[in-house]
PDB file of C-alpha atoms in Angstrom:
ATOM      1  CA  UNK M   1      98.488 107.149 109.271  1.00 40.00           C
ATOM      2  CA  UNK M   2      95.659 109.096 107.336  1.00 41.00           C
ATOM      3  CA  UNK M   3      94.850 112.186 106.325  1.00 47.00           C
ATOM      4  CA  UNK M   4      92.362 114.741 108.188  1.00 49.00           C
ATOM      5  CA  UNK M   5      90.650 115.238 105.451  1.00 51.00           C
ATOM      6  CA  UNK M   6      89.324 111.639 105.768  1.00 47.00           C
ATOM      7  CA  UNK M   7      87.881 112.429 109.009  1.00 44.00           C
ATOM      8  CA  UNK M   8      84.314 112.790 107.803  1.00 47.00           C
ATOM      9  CA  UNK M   9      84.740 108.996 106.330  1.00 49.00           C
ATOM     10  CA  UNK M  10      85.283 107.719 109.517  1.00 43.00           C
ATOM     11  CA  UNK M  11      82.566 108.876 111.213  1.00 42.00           C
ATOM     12  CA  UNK M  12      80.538 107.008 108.775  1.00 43.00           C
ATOM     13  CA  UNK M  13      82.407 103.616 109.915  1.00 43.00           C
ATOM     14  CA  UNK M  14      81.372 104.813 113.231  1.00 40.00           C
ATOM     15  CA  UNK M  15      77.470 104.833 112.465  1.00 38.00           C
ATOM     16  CA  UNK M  16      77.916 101.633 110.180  1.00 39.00           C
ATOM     17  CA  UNK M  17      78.070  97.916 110.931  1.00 38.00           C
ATOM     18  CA  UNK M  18      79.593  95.008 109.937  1.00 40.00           C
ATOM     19  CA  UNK M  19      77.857  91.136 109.472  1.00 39.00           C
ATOM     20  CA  UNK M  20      81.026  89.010 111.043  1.00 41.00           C
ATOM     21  CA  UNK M  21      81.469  85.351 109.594  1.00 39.00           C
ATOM     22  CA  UNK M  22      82.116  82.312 112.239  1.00 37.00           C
ATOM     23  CA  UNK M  23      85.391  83.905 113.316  1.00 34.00           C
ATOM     24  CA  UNK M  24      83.772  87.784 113.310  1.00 43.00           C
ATOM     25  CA  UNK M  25      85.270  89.050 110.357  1.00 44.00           C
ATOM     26  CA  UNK M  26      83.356  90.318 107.851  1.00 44.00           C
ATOM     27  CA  UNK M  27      83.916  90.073 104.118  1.00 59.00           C
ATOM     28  CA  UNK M  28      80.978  91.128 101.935  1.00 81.00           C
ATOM     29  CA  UNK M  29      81.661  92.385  99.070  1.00 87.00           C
ATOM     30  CA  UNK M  30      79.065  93.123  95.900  1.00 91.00           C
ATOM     31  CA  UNK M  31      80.262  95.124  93.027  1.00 95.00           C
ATOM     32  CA  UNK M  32      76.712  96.547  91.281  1.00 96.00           C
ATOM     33  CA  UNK M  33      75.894  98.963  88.786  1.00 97.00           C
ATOM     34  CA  UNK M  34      77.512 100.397  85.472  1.00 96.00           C
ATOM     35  CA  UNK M  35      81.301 101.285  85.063  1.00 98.00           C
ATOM     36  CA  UNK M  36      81.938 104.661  82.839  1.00 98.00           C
ATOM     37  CA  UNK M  37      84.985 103.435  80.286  1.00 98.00           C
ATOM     38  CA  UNK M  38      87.237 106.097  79.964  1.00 98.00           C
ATOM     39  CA  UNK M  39      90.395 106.200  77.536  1.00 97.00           C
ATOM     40  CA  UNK M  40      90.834 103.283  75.487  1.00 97.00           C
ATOM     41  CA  UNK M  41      87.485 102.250  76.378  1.00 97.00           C
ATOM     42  CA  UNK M  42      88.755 100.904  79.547  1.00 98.00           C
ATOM     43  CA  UNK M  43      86.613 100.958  82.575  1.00 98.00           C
ATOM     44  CA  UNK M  44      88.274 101.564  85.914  1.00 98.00           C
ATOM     45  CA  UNK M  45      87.496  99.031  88.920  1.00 98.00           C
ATOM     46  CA  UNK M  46      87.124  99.421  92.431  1.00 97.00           C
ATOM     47  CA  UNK M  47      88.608  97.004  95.157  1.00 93.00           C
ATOM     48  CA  UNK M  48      89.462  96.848  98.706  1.00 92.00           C
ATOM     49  CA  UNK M  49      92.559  95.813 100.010  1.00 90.00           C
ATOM     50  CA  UNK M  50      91.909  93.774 103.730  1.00 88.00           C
ATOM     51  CA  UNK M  51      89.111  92.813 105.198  1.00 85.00           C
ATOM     52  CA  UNK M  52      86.297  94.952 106.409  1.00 84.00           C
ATOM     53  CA  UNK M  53      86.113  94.648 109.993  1.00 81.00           C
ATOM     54  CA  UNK M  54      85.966  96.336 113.305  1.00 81.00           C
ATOM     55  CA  UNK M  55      89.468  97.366 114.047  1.00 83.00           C
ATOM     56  CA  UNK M  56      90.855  96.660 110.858  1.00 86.00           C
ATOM     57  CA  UNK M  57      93.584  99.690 110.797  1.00 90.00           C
ATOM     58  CA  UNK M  58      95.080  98.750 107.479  1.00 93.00           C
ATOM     59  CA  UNK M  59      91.483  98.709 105.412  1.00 90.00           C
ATOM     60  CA  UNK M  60      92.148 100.697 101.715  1.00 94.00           C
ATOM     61  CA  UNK M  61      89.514 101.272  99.271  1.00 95.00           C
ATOM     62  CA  UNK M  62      91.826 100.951  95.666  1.00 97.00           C
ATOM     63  CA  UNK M  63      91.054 101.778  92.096  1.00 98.00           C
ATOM     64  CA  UNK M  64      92.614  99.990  89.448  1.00 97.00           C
ATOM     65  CA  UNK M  65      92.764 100.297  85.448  1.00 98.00           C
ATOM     66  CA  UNK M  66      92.056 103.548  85.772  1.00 98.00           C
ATOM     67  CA  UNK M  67      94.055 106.555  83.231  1.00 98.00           C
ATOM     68  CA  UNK M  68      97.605 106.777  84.693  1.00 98.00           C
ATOM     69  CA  UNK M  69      98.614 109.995  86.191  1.00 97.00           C
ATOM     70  CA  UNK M  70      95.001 111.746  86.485  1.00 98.00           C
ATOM     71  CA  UNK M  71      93.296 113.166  89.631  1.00 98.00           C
ATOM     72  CA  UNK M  72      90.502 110.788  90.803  1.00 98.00           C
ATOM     73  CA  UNK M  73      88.010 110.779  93.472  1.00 97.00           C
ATOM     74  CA  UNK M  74      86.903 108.460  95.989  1.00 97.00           C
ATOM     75  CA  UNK M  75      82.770 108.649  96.717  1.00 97.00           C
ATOM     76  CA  UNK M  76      81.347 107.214  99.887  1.00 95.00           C
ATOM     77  CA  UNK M  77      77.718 106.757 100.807  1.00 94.00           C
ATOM     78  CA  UNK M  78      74.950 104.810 102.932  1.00 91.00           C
ATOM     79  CA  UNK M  79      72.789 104.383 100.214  1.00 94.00           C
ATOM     80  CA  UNK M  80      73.122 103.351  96.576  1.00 96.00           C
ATOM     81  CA  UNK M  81      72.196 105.287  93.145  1.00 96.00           C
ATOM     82  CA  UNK M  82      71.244 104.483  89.226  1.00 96.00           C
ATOM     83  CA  UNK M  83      72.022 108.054  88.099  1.00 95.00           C
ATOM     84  CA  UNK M  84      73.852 109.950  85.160  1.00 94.00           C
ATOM     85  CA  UNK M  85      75.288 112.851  86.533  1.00 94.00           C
ATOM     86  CA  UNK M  86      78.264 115.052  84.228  1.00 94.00           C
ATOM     87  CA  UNK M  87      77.897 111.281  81.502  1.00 94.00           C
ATOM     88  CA  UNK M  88      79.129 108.674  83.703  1.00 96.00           C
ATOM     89  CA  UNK M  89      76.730 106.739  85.867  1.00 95.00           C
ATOM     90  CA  UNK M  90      76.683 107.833  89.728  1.00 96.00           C
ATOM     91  CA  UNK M  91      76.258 104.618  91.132  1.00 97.00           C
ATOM     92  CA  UNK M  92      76.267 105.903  95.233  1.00 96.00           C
ATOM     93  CA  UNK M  93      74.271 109.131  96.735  1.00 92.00           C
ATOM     94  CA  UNK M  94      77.733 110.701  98.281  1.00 82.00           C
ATOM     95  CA  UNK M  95      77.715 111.625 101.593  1.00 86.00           C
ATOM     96  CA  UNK M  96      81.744 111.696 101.271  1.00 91.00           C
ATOM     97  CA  UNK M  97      83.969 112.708  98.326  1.00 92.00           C
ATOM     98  CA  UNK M  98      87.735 112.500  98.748  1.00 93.00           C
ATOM     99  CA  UNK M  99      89.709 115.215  98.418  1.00 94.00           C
ATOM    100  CA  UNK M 100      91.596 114.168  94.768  1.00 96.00           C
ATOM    101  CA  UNK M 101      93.971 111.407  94.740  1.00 97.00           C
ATOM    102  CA  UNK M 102      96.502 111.247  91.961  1.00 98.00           C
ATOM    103  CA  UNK M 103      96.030 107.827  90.309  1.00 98.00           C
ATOM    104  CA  UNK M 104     100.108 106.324  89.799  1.00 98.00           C
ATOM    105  CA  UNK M 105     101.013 104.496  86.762  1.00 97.00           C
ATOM    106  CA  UNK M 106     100.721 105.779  82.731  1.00 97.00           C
ATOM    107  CA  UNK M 107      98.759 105.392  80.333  1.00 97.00           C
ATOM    108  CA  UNK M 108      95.313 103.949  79.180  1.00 97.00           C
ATOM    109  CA  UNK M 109      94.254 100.887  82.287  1.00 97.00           C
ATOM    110  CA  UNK M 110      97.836 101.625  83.661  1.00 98.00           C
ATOM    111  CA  UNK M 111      96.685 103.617  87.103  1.00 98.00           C
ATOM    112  CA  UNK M 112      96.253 102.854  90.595  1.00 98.00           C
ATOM    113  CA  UNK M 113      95.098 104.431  93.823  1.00 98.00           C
ATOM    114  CA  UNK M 114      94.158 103.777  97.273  1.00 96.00           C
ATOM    115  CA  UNK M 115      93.184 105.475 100.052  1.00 95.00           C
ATOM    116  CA  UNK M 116      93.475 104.514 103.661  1.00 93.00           C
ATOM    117  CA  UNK M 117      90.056 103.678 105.196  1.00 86.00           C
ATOM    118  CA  UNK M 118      90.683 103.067 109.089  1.00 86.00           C
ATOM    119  CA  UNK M 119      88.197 101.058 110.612  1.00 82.00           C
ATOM    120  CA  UNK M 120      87.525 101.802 114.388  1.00 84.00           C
ATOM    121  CA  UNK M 121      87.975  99.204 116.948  1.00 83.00           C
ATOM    122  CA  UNK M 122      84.264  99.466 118.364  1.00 80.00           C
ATOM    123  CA  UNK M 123      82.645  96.203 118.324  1.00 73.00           C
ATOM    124  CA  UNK M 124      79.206  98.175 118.259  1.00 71.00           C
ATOM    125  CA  UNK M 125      79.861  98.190 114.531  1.00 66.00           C
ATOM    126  CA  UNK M 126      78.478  95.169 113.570  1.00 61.00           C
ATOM    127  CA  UNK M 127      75.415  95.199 110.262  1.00 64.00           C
ATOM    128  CA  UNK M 128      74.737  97.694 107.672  1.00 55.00           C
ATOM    129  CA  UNK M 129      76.446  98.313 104.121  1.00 76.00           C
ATOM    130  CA  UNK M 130      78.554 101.441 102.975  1.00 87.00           C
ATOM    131  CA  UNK M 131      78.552 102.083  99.366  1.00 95.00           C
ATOM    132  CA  UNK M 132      81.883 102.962  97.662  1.00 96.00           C
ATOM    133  CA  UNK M 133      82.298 104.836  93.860  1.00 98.00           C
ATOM    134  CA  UNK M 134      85.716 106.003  92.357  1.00 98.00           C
ATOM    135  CA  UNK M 135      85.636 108.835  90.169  1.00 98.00           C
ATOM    136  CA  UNK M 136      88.315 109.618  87.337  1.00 98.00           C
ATOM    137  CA  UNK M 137      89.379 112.544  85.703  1.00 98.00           C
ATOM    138  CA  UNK M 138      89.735 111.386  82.179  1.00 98.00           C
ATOM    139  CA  UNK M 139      90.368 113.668  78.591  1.00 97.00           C
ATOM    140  CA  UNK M 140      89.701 110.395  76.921  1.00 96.00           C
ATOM    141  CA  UNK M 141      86.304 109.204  78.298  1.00 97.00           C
ATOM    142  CA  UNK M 142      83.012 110.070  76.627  1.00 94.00           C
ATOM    143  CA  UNK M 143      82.574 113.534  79.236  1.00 95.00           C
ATOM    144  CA  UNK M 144      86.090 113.640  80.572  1.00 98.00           C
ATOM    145  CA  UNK M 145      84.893 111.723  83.083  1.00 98.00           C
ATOM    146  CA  UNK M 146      85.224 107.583  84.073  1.00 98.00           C
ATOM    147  CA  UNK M 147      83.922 105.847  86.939  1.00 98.00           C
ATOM    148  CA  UNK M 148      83.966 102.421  88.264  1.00 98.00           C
ATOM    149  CA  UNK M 149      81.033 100.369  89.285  1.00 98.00           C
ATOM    150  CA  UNK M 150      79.883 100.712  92.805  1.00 97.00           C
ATOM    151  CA  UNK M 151      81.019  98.449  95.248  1.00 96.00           C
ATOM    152  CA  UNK M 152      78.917  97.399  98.395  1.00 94.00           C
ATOM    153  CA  UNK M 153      81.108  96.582 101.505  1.00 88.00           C
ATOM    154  CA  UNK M 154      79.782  95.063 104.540  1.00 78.00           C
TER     155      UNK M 154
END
């Protein structure tokens, strides 16, 4: 269902809340910040696939366009950043990094990843924001490095 590893990740989700519409789901989402480009000067984006709710099981944080093939890493905080840290722009203050997720797809724009973001059933989770970052390893970017813009879930 999901790795161990993400353990630490869900504890956040356990101190965090959601804002539920009319029906109690919640759906905020607010991409801020600067993307990094990497090769071909293409940026990589970050997404979520569901909806951010209590008990949503099937939740994924996803990275698109990013460099086909190359390790990447998922950054999770409570609070969001303006940095430049190793020339791309840290846009979250990580409390969580993923262990490295291997982006599928080739080339340039061409890679994809998700990872598997639980959300526990505890209806105590109900207001505050996490802030989400991936990070790509990238020969062709600036620094080696990409990075999406962050994305605000709540």
């Amino acid at each position: 269902m999901f790795s161990k590893a993400l353990l630490p990740a869900l504890l956040i989700f356990s101190m965090i809340a959601f804002t539920p519409d009319a029906r109690g789901v919640s759906q905020s989402l607010r991409p801020y910040g600067t993307a990094t480009p990497g090769s071909g000067g293409i940026a990589p984006e970050i997404w979520t696939t569901g909806t951010a709710f209590p008990g949503n099981i099937t939740f994924q944080l996803t990275l698109e366009k990013a460099l086909g093939g190359s390790a990447t890493m998922l950054l999770i905080s409570t609070a969001p950043a303006d940095l430049n840290v190793l020339g791309i722009t840290l846009n979250v203050q990580p409390w969580f990094v993923s262990p490295p997720v291997m982006a599928m797809g080739s080339g340039a724009g061409g890679g994809v990843a998700q990872v598997p973001f639980p959300i526990p059933g505890d209806p105590s989770l109900m207001g505050a924001q996490v802030y989400c970052q991936w990070v790509v390893a990238d020969p062709g970017a600036a620094s080696a490095l990409a990075a999406t813009q962050g994305l605000a879930v709540q």
